[in-house]
Structures are given as structure tokens and as C-alpha cells.
């Protein structure tokens, strides 16, 4: 959170304007700030990352068919596909960085495939060039779920600039938040325009309703929070980098504990610190999680279960069809990570793991 005074300053403008939502001045100021930060012109703000995904698929004109995606993600990714009347087809993940295994995508393409929806999971960047090559050869759309990747760059280019659309989440738990919020960055101006209409009931003019839209607009209070937090983003990322370095110093080389990879060509936002508990560790992921809990340390089994194994999808998909993802989901534990996490606490957490 920013200092309260900084936020209150933004709120004064809202009180003066007496404009609370529906594309007000804060909305526009935040959108412009993001255009400059992301290095992309076509930024649409939304009420959250989920609606950016859901309406993003709709804005791409995908009304039926199959979408190749990953089950190793937050349920939102899969729900967005299903809620659009599309069918998720799950591709396995790479055991190295947990993003979609590109060598397995083409085997899943059928004459019903319309899009690929990869996730930059934990901020680990997907194999962008290979995915675009497959999409181009098969005439498929690409929508990146970049909910975890805000602020990252790949080969010097802002991560928003890949695929037909990249979406971000500005949820309170993310590296960068606008309380709740999200954005979609579109390659094509017409898609961007359609997304904006879809976020406002499809209303073009007072009497023209041109799309079956939803209400997914970002309000002025969220935009104001986004404006404040954006000013402090670089400092936030730097502090998180220091926390991840402190973890790495203590956990690198520990038998049976696999750390998240450092990817070449990627400027990371240090959003998450997942570890994978391998057999040689001598204790299961669940046992380690319990041991940490007993010390008042709450690591998360993030992402477990696979989305293909969630209660609402039981019997519909076969989680065993993505064996790497299934295995990692049973072994992964995401350690506490936030900017103000001090080195002493990191030391305490690591001591439990080492013991
Ligand atoms: C991978 C992924 N996709 C989508 C979302 C949805 O974002 P939001 O919570 O802003 O709706 C999240 C969020 O939490 C996420 O982790």
C-alpha cells in the first residue's frame, strides 16, 4: 500500500470531480501511465484480471472450439475458457520452468483448435517465439495470461507486447495492485476497442448496444490506487529481489529442494518463490508444509490441485494426461514473499526447511 496521504491526495480529485466510475479522469490517467510503463498503446483497464481473460477471449471472436492451455495455473485461466463456451485442452508443462511444454502443443491441435492460452506462471516467461511460430503456422490466436508477469521484460521488450492479447492482474496479492483490477493489452486496435465495449455492456452510444457485454469497468478508486502504487513499483521489485536472493543464498544446493529457475533474457518481477520438494529431500511437500505451519509459517500449495482436477471439473478431464504438471502440483510449495519480509524471517523460514 502507498502512504495514506498519497492515496488521499488522489481521492481529493475524485471528490472535486464527483465522478466515481465509468471511464473518469483517474481511469484515463492510470491508463496513460500504463501505456508508458508497458510500452504499448492499446491498454484497456478492467475490474480484475479474470474479466480481462474472459472478455479478451470474447474480443478475439472465439465463440466455439478448443483452446490449448495449461492446467498448472490459477483456476481463473480455465474458468475463462469454459465460461466462454470454449473447451480447454490441457498441454503438459516443462519440468524446468513450469510453463507450457511447447514440444507437446502441436500434437493437441485439431480442426477445432482456435487459440493457445499459455500462462507466464510465477512470472516465468513462456517460450514466446516457439508459441508464436506454432500459432502462425496453424492460424491460431494467442492470449497470454500474464497475471503474474507485470513489470517484466523479455529480451528488453515489455512482456505486454506478445501474442494477440496479454492480460495482467492487479489483485491485492500481486506485485503491483490497484486493490482489484486488471488490464488487457491488445496487438490490434479493433480488438482493443471491442474489449472496451465488452467491459461496458457493449454500449457504443446511448441507443446503440453492439455487443453482449458485461460490466467490467475499473472504478476511480482502484485507478487512483494503481496510480499511487505504480510510482513505487521499481522499489517494490528491488526489495523482492533482495528477499529472493536471501532465500537463494540459504537454499541453493539443498538436497531435494529445487528452486525456481533464473531465466536468460528475462527481467523478473520476483513475484513468487516456488520450491519443488523432490524425493531426496526425505519428507513430502505436505509434511514440509505442515512443519512450516507448526512454526507459524504459511507457505502455499500453489498450484494444487491442477485446474483439470478441480471439483467443478471432476470427470471431465484426465489430470494424468499431463503427468509432469500433476507431479509438480503435488511437490510445489510457494514460500512467503513480500517486499517487507526481512532477512531474519527468511533465515527462520530456511532453518525449518534445512532442519
Ligand atoms: C494465473 C492467474 N490468472 C488469472 C488470475 C485472475 O486475476 P484476478 O484475481 O485479478 O481476477 C490470477 C489471479 O489471481 C492468476 O493468478
mmCIF file of C-alpha atoms and ligand atoms in Angstrom:
data_model
loop_
_atom_site.group_PDB
_atom_site.id
_atom_site.type_symbol
_atom_site.label_atom_id
_atom_site.label_comp_id
_atom_site.label_asym_id
_atom_site.label_seq_id
_atom_site.Cartn_x
_atom_site.Cartn_y
_atom_site.Cartn_z
ATOM 1 C CA UNK A 1 0.000 0.000 0.000
ATOM 2 C CA UNK A 2 1.160 3.558 -0.614
ATOM 3 C CA UNK A 3 1.339 6.076 2.242
ATOM 4 C CA UNK A 4 -2.217 7.047 3.182
ATOM 5 C CA UNK A 5 -1.539 10.736 2.389
ATOM 6 C CA UNK A 6 -0.535 9.873 -1.140
ATOM 7 C CA UNK A 7 -3.785 7.990 -1.722
ATOM 8 C CA UNK A 8 -5.882 10.680 -0.034
ATOM 9 C CA UNK A 9 -4.368 13.235 -2.382
ATOM 10 C CA UNK A 10 -5.688 11.252 -5.343
ATOM 11 C CA UNK A 11 -9.074 10.880 -3.663
ATOM 12 C CA UNK A 12 -9.433 14.669 -3.339
ATOM 13 C CA UNK A 13 -9.592 14.905 -7.140
ATOM 14 C CA UNK A 14 -12.352 12.298 -7.186
ATOM 15 C CA UNK A 15 -14.324 14.311 -4.613
ATOM 16 C CA UNK A 16 -13.846 17.501 -6.630
ATOM 17 C CA UNK A 17 -14.943 15.856 -9.867
ATOM 18 C CA UNK A 18 -17.775 13.890 -8.183
ATOM 19 C CA UNK A 19 -17.088 11.153 -10.739
ATOM 20 C CA UNK A 20 -16.833 7.641 -9.273
ATOM 21 C CA UNK A 21 -16.719 5.249 -12.218
ATOM 22 C CA UNK A 22 -17.416 4.916 -15.994
ATOM 23 C CA UNK A 23 -14.093 5.974 -17.522
ATOM 24 C CA UNK A 24 -13.329 9.019 -15.354
ATOM 25 C CA UNK A 25 -10.188 11.124 -15.087
ATOM 26 C CA UNK A 26 -8.311 8.720 -12.775
ATOM 27 C CA UNK A 27 -9.124 5.832 -15.110
ATOM 28 C CA UNK A 28 -7.646 7.767 -18.023
ATOM 29 C CA UNK A 29 -4.600 8.922 -16.059
ATOM 30 C CA UNK A 30 -3.872 5.357 -14.908
ATOM 31 C CA UNK A 31 -4.371 4.001 -18.442
ATOM 32 C CA UNK A 32 -1.911 6.575 -19.815
ATOM 33 C CA UNK A 33 0.615 5.760 -17.085
ATOM 34 C CA UNK A 34 0.352 2.074 -18.005
ATOM 35 C CA UNK A 35 0.766 2.806 -21.708
ATOM 36 C CA UNK A 36 4.041 4.467 -20.863
ATOM 37 C CA UNK A 37 5.171 1.781 -18.386
ATOM 38 C CA UNK A 38 4.226 -1.183 -20.615
ATOM 39 C CA UNK A 39 5.468 0.334 -23.860
ATOM 40 C CA UNK A 40 2.212 -0.462 -25.624
ATOM 41 C CA UNK A 41 -0.545 1.862 -26.895
ATOM 42 C CA UNK A 42 -3.562 -0.427 -26.656
ATOM 43 C CA UNK A 43 -4.153 -0.863 -22.944
ATOM 44 C CA UNK A 44 -7.676 -1.459 -21.609
ATOM 45 C CA UNK A 45 -8.354 -1.350 -17.874
ATOM 46 C CA UNK A 46 -10.696 -3.859 -16.316
ATOM 47 C CA UNK A 47 -12.254 -4.627 -12.979
ATOM 48 C CA UNK A 48 -9.909 -7.590 -12.469
ATOM 49 C CA UNK A 49 -7.595 -9.980 -14.289
ATOM 50 C CA UNK A 50 -10.265 -12.636 -14.633
ATOM 51 C CA UNK A 51 -12.584 -10.394 -16.639
ATOM 52 C CA UNK A 52 -9.609 -9.353 -18.785
ATOM 53 C CA UNK A 53 -9.179 -13.037 -19.655
ATOM 54 C CA UNK A 54 -12.855 -13.761 -20.112
ATOM 55 C CA UNK A 55 -13.595 -10.698 -22.247
ATOM 56 C CA UNK A 56 -10.234 -10.986 -24.020
ATOM 57 C CA UNK A 57 -11.261 -14.371 -25.448
ATOM 58 C CA UNK A 58 -14.597 -12.883 -26.487
ATOM 59 C CA UNK A 59 -12.941 -9.821 -28.066
ATOM 60 C CA UNK A 60 -10.859 -12.173 -30.213
ATOM 61 C CA UNK A 61 -14.147 -13.503 -31.650
ATOM 62 C CA UNK A 62 -13.655 -17.027 -30.275
ATOM 63 C CA UNK A 63 -17.196 -18.323 -29.962
ATOM 64 C CA UNK A 64 -16.664 -22.082 -30.176
ATOM 65 C CA UNK A 65 -13.858 -24.599 -30.391
ATOM 66 C CA UNK A 66 -10.842 -25.744 -28.394
ATOM 67 C CA UNK A 67 -8.225 -23.698 -26.595
ATOM 68 C CA UNK A 68 -4.857 -25.277 -25.778
ATOM 69 C CA UNK A 69 -3.805 -24.226 -22.305
ATOM 70 C CA UNK A 70 -2.032 -25.314 -19.122
ATOM 71 C CA UNK A 71 -3.646 -26.946 -16.078
ATOM 72 C CA UNK A 72 -0.814 -25.635 -13.850
ATOM 73 C CA UNK A 73 -2.345 -22.249 -13.143
ATOM 74 C CA UNK A 74 -4.923 -20.451 -11.031
ATOM 75 C CA UNK A 75 -8.491 -21.650 -11.781
ATOM 76 C CA UNK A 76 -9.302 -18.310 -13.403
ATOM 77 C CA UNK A 77 -7.442 -19.315 -16.596
ATOM 78 C CA UNK A 78 -9.537 -22.445 -17.127
ATOM 79 C CA UNK A 79 -12.791 -20.852 -15.944
ATOM 80 C CA UNK A 80 -12.390 -18.037 -18.507
ATOM 81 C CA UNK A 81 -12.219 -20.587 -21.330
ATOM 82 C CA UNK A 82 -15.158 -22.656 -20.070
ATOM 83 C CA UNK A 83 -17.330 -19.612 -19.298
ATOM 84 C CA UNK A 84 -16.897 -18.551 -22.948
ATOM 85 C CA UNK A 85 -18.366 -21.875 -24.121
ATOM 86 C CA UNK A 86 -14.925 -22.999 -25.312
ATOM 87 C CA UNK A 87 -13.230 -26.314 -24.480
ATOM 88 C CA UNK A 88 -9.878 -26.318 -22.672
ATOM 89 C CA UNK A 89 -7.374 -28.844 -23.994
ATOM 90 C CA UNK A 90 -4.596 -29.298 -21.459
ATOM 91 C CA UNK A 91 -0.977 -29.328 -22.533
ATOM 92 C CA UNK A 92 1.720 -30.615 -20.167
ATOM 93 C CA UNK A 93 4.343 -28.286 -18.715
ATOM 94 C CA UNK A 94 8.108 -28.109 -18.751
ATOM 95 C CA UNK A 95 9.692 -29.582 -15.588
ATOM 96 C CA UNK A 96 12.253 -26.750 -15.718
ATOM 97 C CA UNK A 97 10.156 -23.574 -15.609
ATOM 98 C CA UNK A 98 6.565 -24.958 -15.329
ATOM 99 C CA UNK A 99 5.303 -23.090 -18.434
ATOM 100 C CA UNK A 100 3.639 -24.949 -21.322
ATOM 101 C CA UNK A 101 5.895 -27.583 -22.926
ATOM 102 C CA UNK A 102 5.942 -26.271 -26.493
ATOM 103 C CA UNK A 103 7.094 -29.630 -27.883
ATOM 104 C CA UNK A 104 3.689 -31.042 -26.888
ATOM 105 C CA UNK A 105 1.416 -28.339 -28.347
ATOM 106 C CA UNK A 106 1.204 -29.473 -31.969
ATOM 107 C CA UNK A 107 0.026 -32.990 -31.067
ATOM 108 C CA UNK A 108 -3.005 -31.390 -29.404
ATOM 109 C CA UNK A 109 -4.071 -29.273 -32.392
ATOM 110 C CA UNK A 110 -7.257 -30.451 -34.135
ATOM 111 C CA UNK A 111 -9.563 -28.841 -36.684
ATOM 112 C CA UNK A 112 -11.486 -27.409 -33.703
ATOM 113 C CA UNK A 113 -8.494 -25.597 -32.176
ATOM 114 C CA UNK A 114 -8.938 -21.825 -32.223
ATOM 115 C CA UNK A 115 -6.363 -20.472 -29.763
ATOM 116 C CA UNK A 116 -3.459 -21.070 -27.408
ATOM 117 C CA UNK A 117 -3.702 -19.654 -23.877
ATOM 118 C CA UNK A 118 -0.320 -20.003 -22.134
ATOM 119 C CA UNK A 119 0.472 -18.668 -18.655
ATOM 120 C CA UNK A 120 3.692 -16.930 -17.592
ATOM 121 C CA UNK A 121 3.372 -18.866 -14.367
ATOM 122 C CA UNK A 122 5.167 -17.359 -11.294
ATOM 123 C CA UNK A 123 6.402 -14.729 -13.775
ATOM 124 C CA UNK A 124 8.412 -17.423 -15.623
ATOM 125 C CA UNK A 125 8.207 -16.418 -19.255
ATOM 126 C CA UNK A 126 6.845 -18.961 -21.766
ATOM 127 C CA UNK A 127 8.717 -19.921 -24.934
ATOM 128 C CA UNK A 128 7.286 -16.956 -26.784
ATOM 129 C CA UNK A 129 8.928 -17.383 -30.188
ATOM 130 C CA UNK A 130 8.052 -21.094 -30.444
ATOM 131 C CA UNK A 131 4.442 -20.481 -29.414
ATOM 132 C CA UNK A 132 4.011 -17.675 -31.964
ATOM 133 C CA UNK A 133 5.562 -19.862 -34.671
ATOM 134 C CA UNK A 134 3.069 -22.674 -33.964
ATOM 135 C CA UNK A 135 0.157 -20.209 -33.836
ATOM 136 C CA UNK A 136 1.167 -18.616 -37.151
ATOM 137 C CA UNK A 137 1.542 -21.953 -38.907
ATOM 138 C CA UNK A 138 -1.883 -23.145 -37.723
ATOM 139 C CA UNK A 139 -3.796 -19.848 -37.871
ATOM 140 C CA UNK A 140 -4.421 -19.713 -34.096
ATOM 141 C CA UNK A 141 -4.870 -16.749 -31.762
ATOM 142 C CA UNK A 142 -2.579 -16.404 -28.745
ATOM 143 C CA UNK A 143 -3.772 -14.905 -25.471
ATOM 144 C CA UNK A 144 -1.154 -14.774 -22.704
ATOM 145 C CA UNK A 145 -2.242 -14.980 -19.106
ATOM 146 C CA UNK A 146 0.441 -12.632 -17.780
ATOM 147 C CA UNK A 147 -1.330 -12.184 -14.412
ATOM 148 C CA UNK A 148 1.979 -12.915 -12.633
ATOM 149 C CA UNK A 149 4.278 -11.068 -15.001
ATOM 150 C CA UNK A 150 3.518 -7.358 -14.611
ATOM 151 C CA UNK A 151 6.638 -5.222 -14.970
ATOM 152 C CA UNK A 152 8.726 -7.939 -16.635
ATOM 153 C CA UNK A 153 10.717 -7.631 -19.834
ATOM 154 C CA UNK A 154 11.798 -10.314 -22.281
ATOM 155 C CA UNK A 155 14.862 -9.575 -24.449
ATOM 156 C CA UNK A 156 14.403 -5.933 -23.469
ATOM 157 C CA UNK A 157 10.765 -5.783 -24.618
ATOM 158 C CA UNK A 158 7.871 -5.264 -22.185
ATOM 159 C CA UNK A 159 6.030 -8.546 -21.644
ATOM 160 C CA UNK A 160 2.700 -6.961 -22.635
ATOM 161 C CA UNK A 161 3.809 -6.850 -26.250
ATOM 162 C CA UNK A 162 3.424 -10.534 -27.112
ATOM 163 C CA UNK A 163 0.533 -12.564 -28.515
ATOM 164 C CA UNK A 164 -2.762 -11.119 -29.730
ATOM 165 C CA UNK A 165 -3.560 -10.136 -26.140
ATOM 166 C CA UNK A 166 -1.653 -10.222 -22.854
ATOM 167 C CA UNK A 167 -3.620 -9.786 -19.652
ATOM 168 C CA UNK A 168 -2.484 -8.711 -16.177
ATOM 169 C CA UNK A 169 -3.982 -8.953 -12.715
ATOM 170 C CA UNK A 170 -3.688 -6.044 -10.289
ATOM 171 C CA UNK A 171 -5.203 -8.004 -7.409
ATOM 172 C CA UNK A 172 -4.157 -7.040 -3.886
ATOM 173 C CA UNK A 173 -1.915 -10.122 -3.646
ATOM 174 C CA UNK A 174 0.125 -9.284 -6.745
ATOM 175 C CA UNK A 175 3.480 -7.474 -7.099
ATOM 176 C CA UNK A 176 1.530 -4.462 -8.271
ATOM 177 C CA UNK A 177 -2.059 -3.816 -7.204
ATOM 178 C CA UNK A 178 -4.952 -1.451 -7.772
ATOM 179 C CA UNK A 179 -6.897 -3.130 -4.905
ATOM 180 C CA UNK A 180 -8.703 -5.229 -7.511
ATOM 181 C CA UNK A 181 -8.025 -4.619 -11.164
ATOM 182 C CA UNK A 182 -6.670 -5.883 -14.407
ATOM 183 C CA UNK A 183 -5.576 -4.846 -17.857
ATOM 184 C CA UNK A 184 -5.582 -6.297 -21.328
ATOM 185 C CA UNK A 185 -3.017 -5.217 -23.882
ATOM 186 C CA UNK A 186 -4.057 -5.904 -27.472
ATOM 187 C CA UNK A 187 -1.981 -6.114 -30.625
ATOM 188 C CA UNK A 188 -4.891 -4.942 -32.767
ATOM 189 C CA UNK A 189 -6.801 -1.664 -32.366
ATOM 190 C CA UNK A 190 -10.174 -3.185 -33.311
ATOM 191 C CA UNK A 191 -9.787 -5.919 -30.656
ATOM 192 C CA UNK A 192 -8.910 -3.293 -28.087
ATOM 193 C CA UNK A 193 -11.985 -1.228 -28.996
ATOM 194 C CA UNK A 194 -14.205 -4.329 -28.794
ATOM 195 C CA UNK A 195 -12.790 -5.184 -25.377
ATOM 196 C CA UNK A 196 -13.620 -1.726 -24.102
ATOM 197 C CA UNK A 197 -17.192 -2.070 -25.387
ATOM 198 C CA UNK A 198 -17.477 -5.517 -23.821
ATOM 199 C CA UNK A 199 -16.414 -4.084 -20.466
ATOM 200 C CA UNK A 200 -19.314 -1.615 -20.593
ATOM 201 C CA UNK A 201 -22.295 -3.788 -21.545
ATOM 202 C CA UNK A 202 -21.475 -3.419 -25.262
ATOM 203 C CA UNK A 203 -22.844 0.125 -25.229
ATOM 204 C CA UNK A 204 -21.499 2.101 -28.215
ATOM 205 C CA UNK A 205 -23.770 5.127 -27.905
ATOM 206 C CA UNK A 206 -26.767 5.889 -25.763
ATOM 207 C CA UNK A 207 -29.023 3.994 -28.171
ATOM 208 C CA UNK A 208 -26.596 1.552 -29.827
ATOM 209 C CA UNK A 209 -25.794 -1.647 -27.967
ATOM 210 C CA UNK A 210 -23.463 -3.538 -30.266
ATOM 211 C CA UNK A 211 -22.004 -6.355 -28.150
ATOM 212 C CA UNK A 212 -23.291 -8.746 -25.491
ATOM 213 C CA UNK A 213 -21.040 -7.155 -22.933
ATOM 214 C CA UNK A 214 -20.590 -7.336 -19.194
ATOM 215 C CA UNK A 215 -19.865 -4.718 -16.552
ATOM 216 C CA UNK A 216 -16.114 -4.953 -16.081
ATOM 217 C CA UNK A 217 -15.014 -1.335 -15.833
ATOM 218 C CA UNK A 218 -12.349 -0.221 -13.371
ATOM 219 C CA UNK A 219 -13.675 2.392 -10.930
ATOM 220 C CA UNK A 220 -11.919 5.641 -9.952
ATOM 221 C CA UNK A 221 -10.785 4.446 -6.509
ATOM 222 C CA UNK A 222 -8.984 1.443 -7.960
ATOM 223 C CA UNK A 223 -7.422 3.563 -10.704
ATOM 224 C CA UNK A 224 -6.220 6.024 -8.030
ATOM 225 C CA UNK A 225 -4.610 3.185 -6.058
ATOM 226 C CA UNK A 226 -2.976 1.934 -9.263
ATOM 227 C CA UNK A 227 -1.559 5.393 -9.963
ATOM 228 C CA UNK A 228 -0.022 5.544 -6.474
ATOM 229 C CA UNK A 229 1.422 2.038 -6.497
ATOM 230 C CA UNK A 230 2.886 2.447 -9.967
ATOM 231 C CA UNK A 231 5.118 5.218 -8.604
ATOM 232 C CA UNK A 232 6.676 2.712 -6.177
ATOM 233 C CA UNK A 233 6.808 -0.365 -8.407
ATOM 234 C CA UNK A 234 10.549 -0.345 -9.106
ATOM 235 C CA UNK A 235 11.363 -0.080 -5.400
ATOM 236 C CA UNK A 236 8.896 -2.878 -4.624
ATOM 237 C CA UNK A 237 10.501 -5.162 -7.216
ATOM 238 C CA UNK A 238 14.011 -4.355 -5.944
ATOM 239 C CA UNK A 239 13.031 -5.250 -2.366
ATOM 240 C CA UNK A 240 11.514 -8.505 -3.559
ATOM 241 C CA UNK A 241 14.694 -9.233 -5.499
ATOM 242 C CA UNK A 242 16.656 -8.886 -2.273
ATOM 243 C CA UNK A 243 14.302 -11.304 -0.491
ATOM 244 C CA UNK A 244 14.657 -13.900 -3.274
ATOM 245 C CA UNK A 245 18.479 -13.508 -3.114
ATOM 246 C CA UNK A 246 18.343 -14.161 0.640
ATOM 247 C CA UNK A 247 16.315 -17.340 0.019
ATOM 248 C CA UNK A 248 18.670 -18.480 -2.749
ATOM 249 C CA UNK A 249 21.781 -17.983 -0.613
ATOM 250 C CA UNK A 250 20.357 -20.296 2.033
ATOM 251 C CA UNK A 251 18.565 -22.893 -0.105
ATOM 252 C CA UNK A 252 20.808 -23.256 -3.172
ATOM 253 C CA UNK A 253 22.258 -26.761 -3.224
ATOM 254 C CA UNK A 254 19.994 -28.187 -0.501
ATOM 255 C CA UNK A 255 19.378 -31.817 -1.438
ATOM 256 C CA UNK A 256 15.870 -32.387 -2.772
ATOM 257 C CA UNK A 257 14.861 -28.723 -2.880
ATOM 258 C CA UNK A 258 14.573 -27.419 -6.433
ATOM 259 C CA UNK A 259 14.493 -23.634 -6.762
ATOM 260 C CA UNK A 260 12.654 -21.621 -9.408
ATOM 261 C CA UNK A 261 14.966 -21.119 -12.418
ATOM 262 C CA UNK A 262 16.566 -17.773 -13.264
ATOM 263 C CA UNK A 263 15.648 -17.349 -16.934
ATOM 264 C CA UNK A 264 18.044 -15.887 -19.502
ATOM 265 C CA UNK A 265 16.791 -12.737 -21.270
ATOM 266 C CA UNK A 266 14.140 -12.084 -18.595
ATOM 267 C CA UNK A 267 13.982 -9.091 -16.253
ATOM 268 C CA UNK A 268 11.999 -10.690 -13.448
ATOM 269 C CA UNK A 269 9.473 -9.041 -11.134
ATOM 270 C CA UNK A 270 10.301 -11.560 -8.360
ATOM 271 C CA UNK A 271 6.624 -12.245 -7.811
ATOM 272 C CA UNK A 272 6.888 -15.733 -6.301
ATOM 273 C CA UNK A 273 9.406 -18.088 -4.756
ATOM 274 C CA UNK A 274 8.197 -21.628 -5.506
ATOM 275 C CA UNK A 275 10.249 -24.621 -4.408
ATOM 276 C CA UNK A 276 9.733 -28.179 -5.611
ATOM 277 C CA UNK A 277 10.227 -30.875 -2.959
ATOM 278 C CA UNK A 278 11.924 -33.858 -4.605
ATOM 279 C CA UNK A 279 12.190 -37.418 -3.230
ATOM 280 C CA UNK A 280 15.790 -36.931 -1.982
ATOM 281 C CA UNK A 281 14.570 -34.289 0.471
ATOM 282 C CA UNK A 282 13.285 -37.132 2.668
ATOM 283 C CA UNK A 283 9.958 -35.559 3.513
ATOM 284 C CA UNK A 284 6.917 -34.915 1.313
ATOM 285 C CA UNK A 285 5.700 -31.470 0.283
ATOM 286 C CA UNK A 286 2.685 -31.853 2.571
ATOM 287 C CA UNK A 287 4.880 -32.839 5.536
ATOM 288 C CA UNK A 288 7.146 -29.846 4.927
ATOM 289 C CA UNK A 289 4.115 -27.593 4.635
ATOM 290 C CA UNK A 290 2.820 -28.919 7.994
ATOM 291 C CA UNK A 291 6.245 -28.445 9.613
ATOM 292 C CA UNK A 292 6.301 -24.814 8.448
ATOM 293 C CA UNK A 293 2.719 -24.282 9.646
ATOM 294 C CA UNK A 294 3.687 -25.542 13.103
ATOM 295 C CA UNK A 295 6.224 -22.707 13.245
ATOM 296 C CA UNK A 296 3.576 -20.173 12.158
ATOM 297 C CA UNK A 297 4.924 -20.023 8.591
ATOM 298 C CA UNK A 298 2.289 -20.259 5.900
ATOM 299 C CA UNK A 299 3.668 -21.397 2.562
ATOM 300 C CA UNK A 300 1.072 -22.177 -0.108
ATOM 301 C CA UNK A 301 0.467 -25.269 -2.237
ATOM 302 C CA UNK A 302 0.215 -23.019 -5.237
ATOM 303 C CA UNK A 303 -0.825 -24.535 -7.759
ATOM 304 C CA UNK A 304 -2.505 -27.587 -6.307
ATOM 305 C CA UNK A 305 -4.727 -29.203 -7.436
ATOM 306 C CA UNK A 306 -4.349 -28.842 -11.201
ATOM 307 C CA UNK A 307 -7.290 -26.925 -12.635
ATOM 308 C CA UNK A 308 -8.177 -30.074 -14.629
ATOM 309 C CA UNK A 309 -8.619 -31.815 -11.256
ATOM 310 C CA UNK A 310 -10.775 -29.177 -9.529
ATOM 311 C CA UNK A 311 -14.098 -30.316 -8.071
ATOM 312 C CA UNK A 312 -16.162 -28.424 -10.647
ATOM 313 C CA UNK A 313 -14.363 -30.220 -13.495
ATOM 314 C CA UNK A 314 -14.283 -33.734 -11.936
ATOM 315 C CA UNK A 315 -14.741 -36.449 -14.532
ATOM 316 C CA UNK A 316 -14.437 -34.009 -17.406
ATOM 317 C CA UNK A 317 -10.670 -34.032 -17.867
ATOM 318 C CA UNK A 318 -7.898 -36.530 -17.142
ATOM 319 C CA UNK A 319 -5.222 -34.960 -14.921
ATOM 320 C CA UNK A 320 -2.963 -37.957 -15.688
ATOM 321 C CA UNK A 321 -2.806 -36.752 -19.315
ATOM 322 C CA UNK A 322 -0.393 -34.046 -18.100
ATOM 323 C CA UNK A 323 1.952 -36.159 -15.909
ATOM 324 C CA UNK A 324 4.637 -33.514 -15.368
ATOM 325 C CA UNK A 325 2.082 -30.918 -14.255
ATOM 326 C CA UNK A 326 0.403 -33.491 -11.993
ATOM 327 C CA UNK A 327 3.723 -34.413 -10.370
ATOM 328 C CA UNK A 328 4.858 -30.791 -9.859
ATOM 329 C CA UNK A 329 1.464 -29.826 -8.402
ATOM 330 C CA UNK A 330 1.980 -32.451 -5.664
ATOM 331 C CA UNK A 331 5.513 -31.246 -4.871
ATOM 332 C CA UNK A 332 5.371 -27.480 -5.170
ATOM 333 C CA UNK A 333 5.315 -25.078 -2.246
ATOM 334 C CA UNK A 334 5.385 -21.311 -2.675
ATOM 335 C CA UNK A 335 7.332 -19.675 0.144
ATOM 336 C CA UNK A 336 6.278 -16.385 1.779
ATOM 337 C CA UNK A 337 7.470 -13.426 -0.295
ATOM 338 C CA UNK A 338 6.677 -9.742 0.136
ATOM 339 C CA UNK A 339 8.748 -6.573 -0.047
ATOM 340 C CA UNK A 340 8.973 -6.013 3.703
ATOM 341 C CA UNK A 341 9.976 -9.618 4.512
ATOM 342 C CA UNK A 342 13.181 -9.144 6.490
ATOM 343 C CA UNK A 343 16.305 -11.265 6.322
ATOM 344 C CA UNK A 344 15.822 -12.559 9.867
ATOM 345 C CA UNK A 345 12.453 -14.044 8.933
ATOM 346 C CA UNK A 346 13.872 -15.547 5.734
ATOM 347 C CA UNK A 347 16.572 -17.106 7.952
ATOM 348 C CA UNK A 348 13.911 -18.520 10.284
ATOM 349 C CA UNK A 349 11.904 -19.991 7.376
ATOM 350 C CA UNK A 350 15.011 -21.533 5.808
ATOM 351 C CA UNK A 351 16.124 -23.026 9.131
ATOM 352 C CA UNK A 352 12.882 -25.037 9.287
ATOM 353 C CA UNK A 353 13.436 -26.249 5.724
ATOM 354 C CA UNK A 354 17.085 -27.113 6.425
ATOM 355 C CA UNK A 355 16.203 -28.928 9.649
HETATM 356 C C1 LIG B 1 -2.611 -17.015 -13.337
HETATM 357 C C2 LIG B 1 -3.765 -16.151 -12.961
HETATM 358 N N1 LIG B 1 -4.680 -15.843 -13.896
HETATM 359 C C3 LIG B 1 -5.721 -15.042 -13.629
HETATM 360 C C4 LIG B 1 -5.918 -14.515 -12.380
HETATM 361 C C5 LIG B 1 -7.130 -13.676 -12.107
HETATM 362 O O1 LIG B 1 -6.808 -12.392 -11.713
HETATM 363 P P1 LIG B 1 -7.787 -11.552 -10.724
HETATM 364 O O2 LIG B 1 -7.633 -12.131 -9.368
HETATM 365 O O3 LIG B 1 -7.280 -10.157 -10.840
HETATM 366 O O4 LIG B 1 -9.165 -11.685 -11.265
HETATM 367 C C6 LIG B 1 -4.986 -14.790 -11.370
HETATM 368 C C7 LIG B 1 -5.151 -14.252 -10.040
HETATM 369 O O5 LIG B 1 -5.197 -14.107 -9.107
HETATM 370 C C8 LIG B 1 -3.888 -15.642 -11.657
HETATM 371 O O6 LIG B 1 -3.003 -15.967 -10.701
#
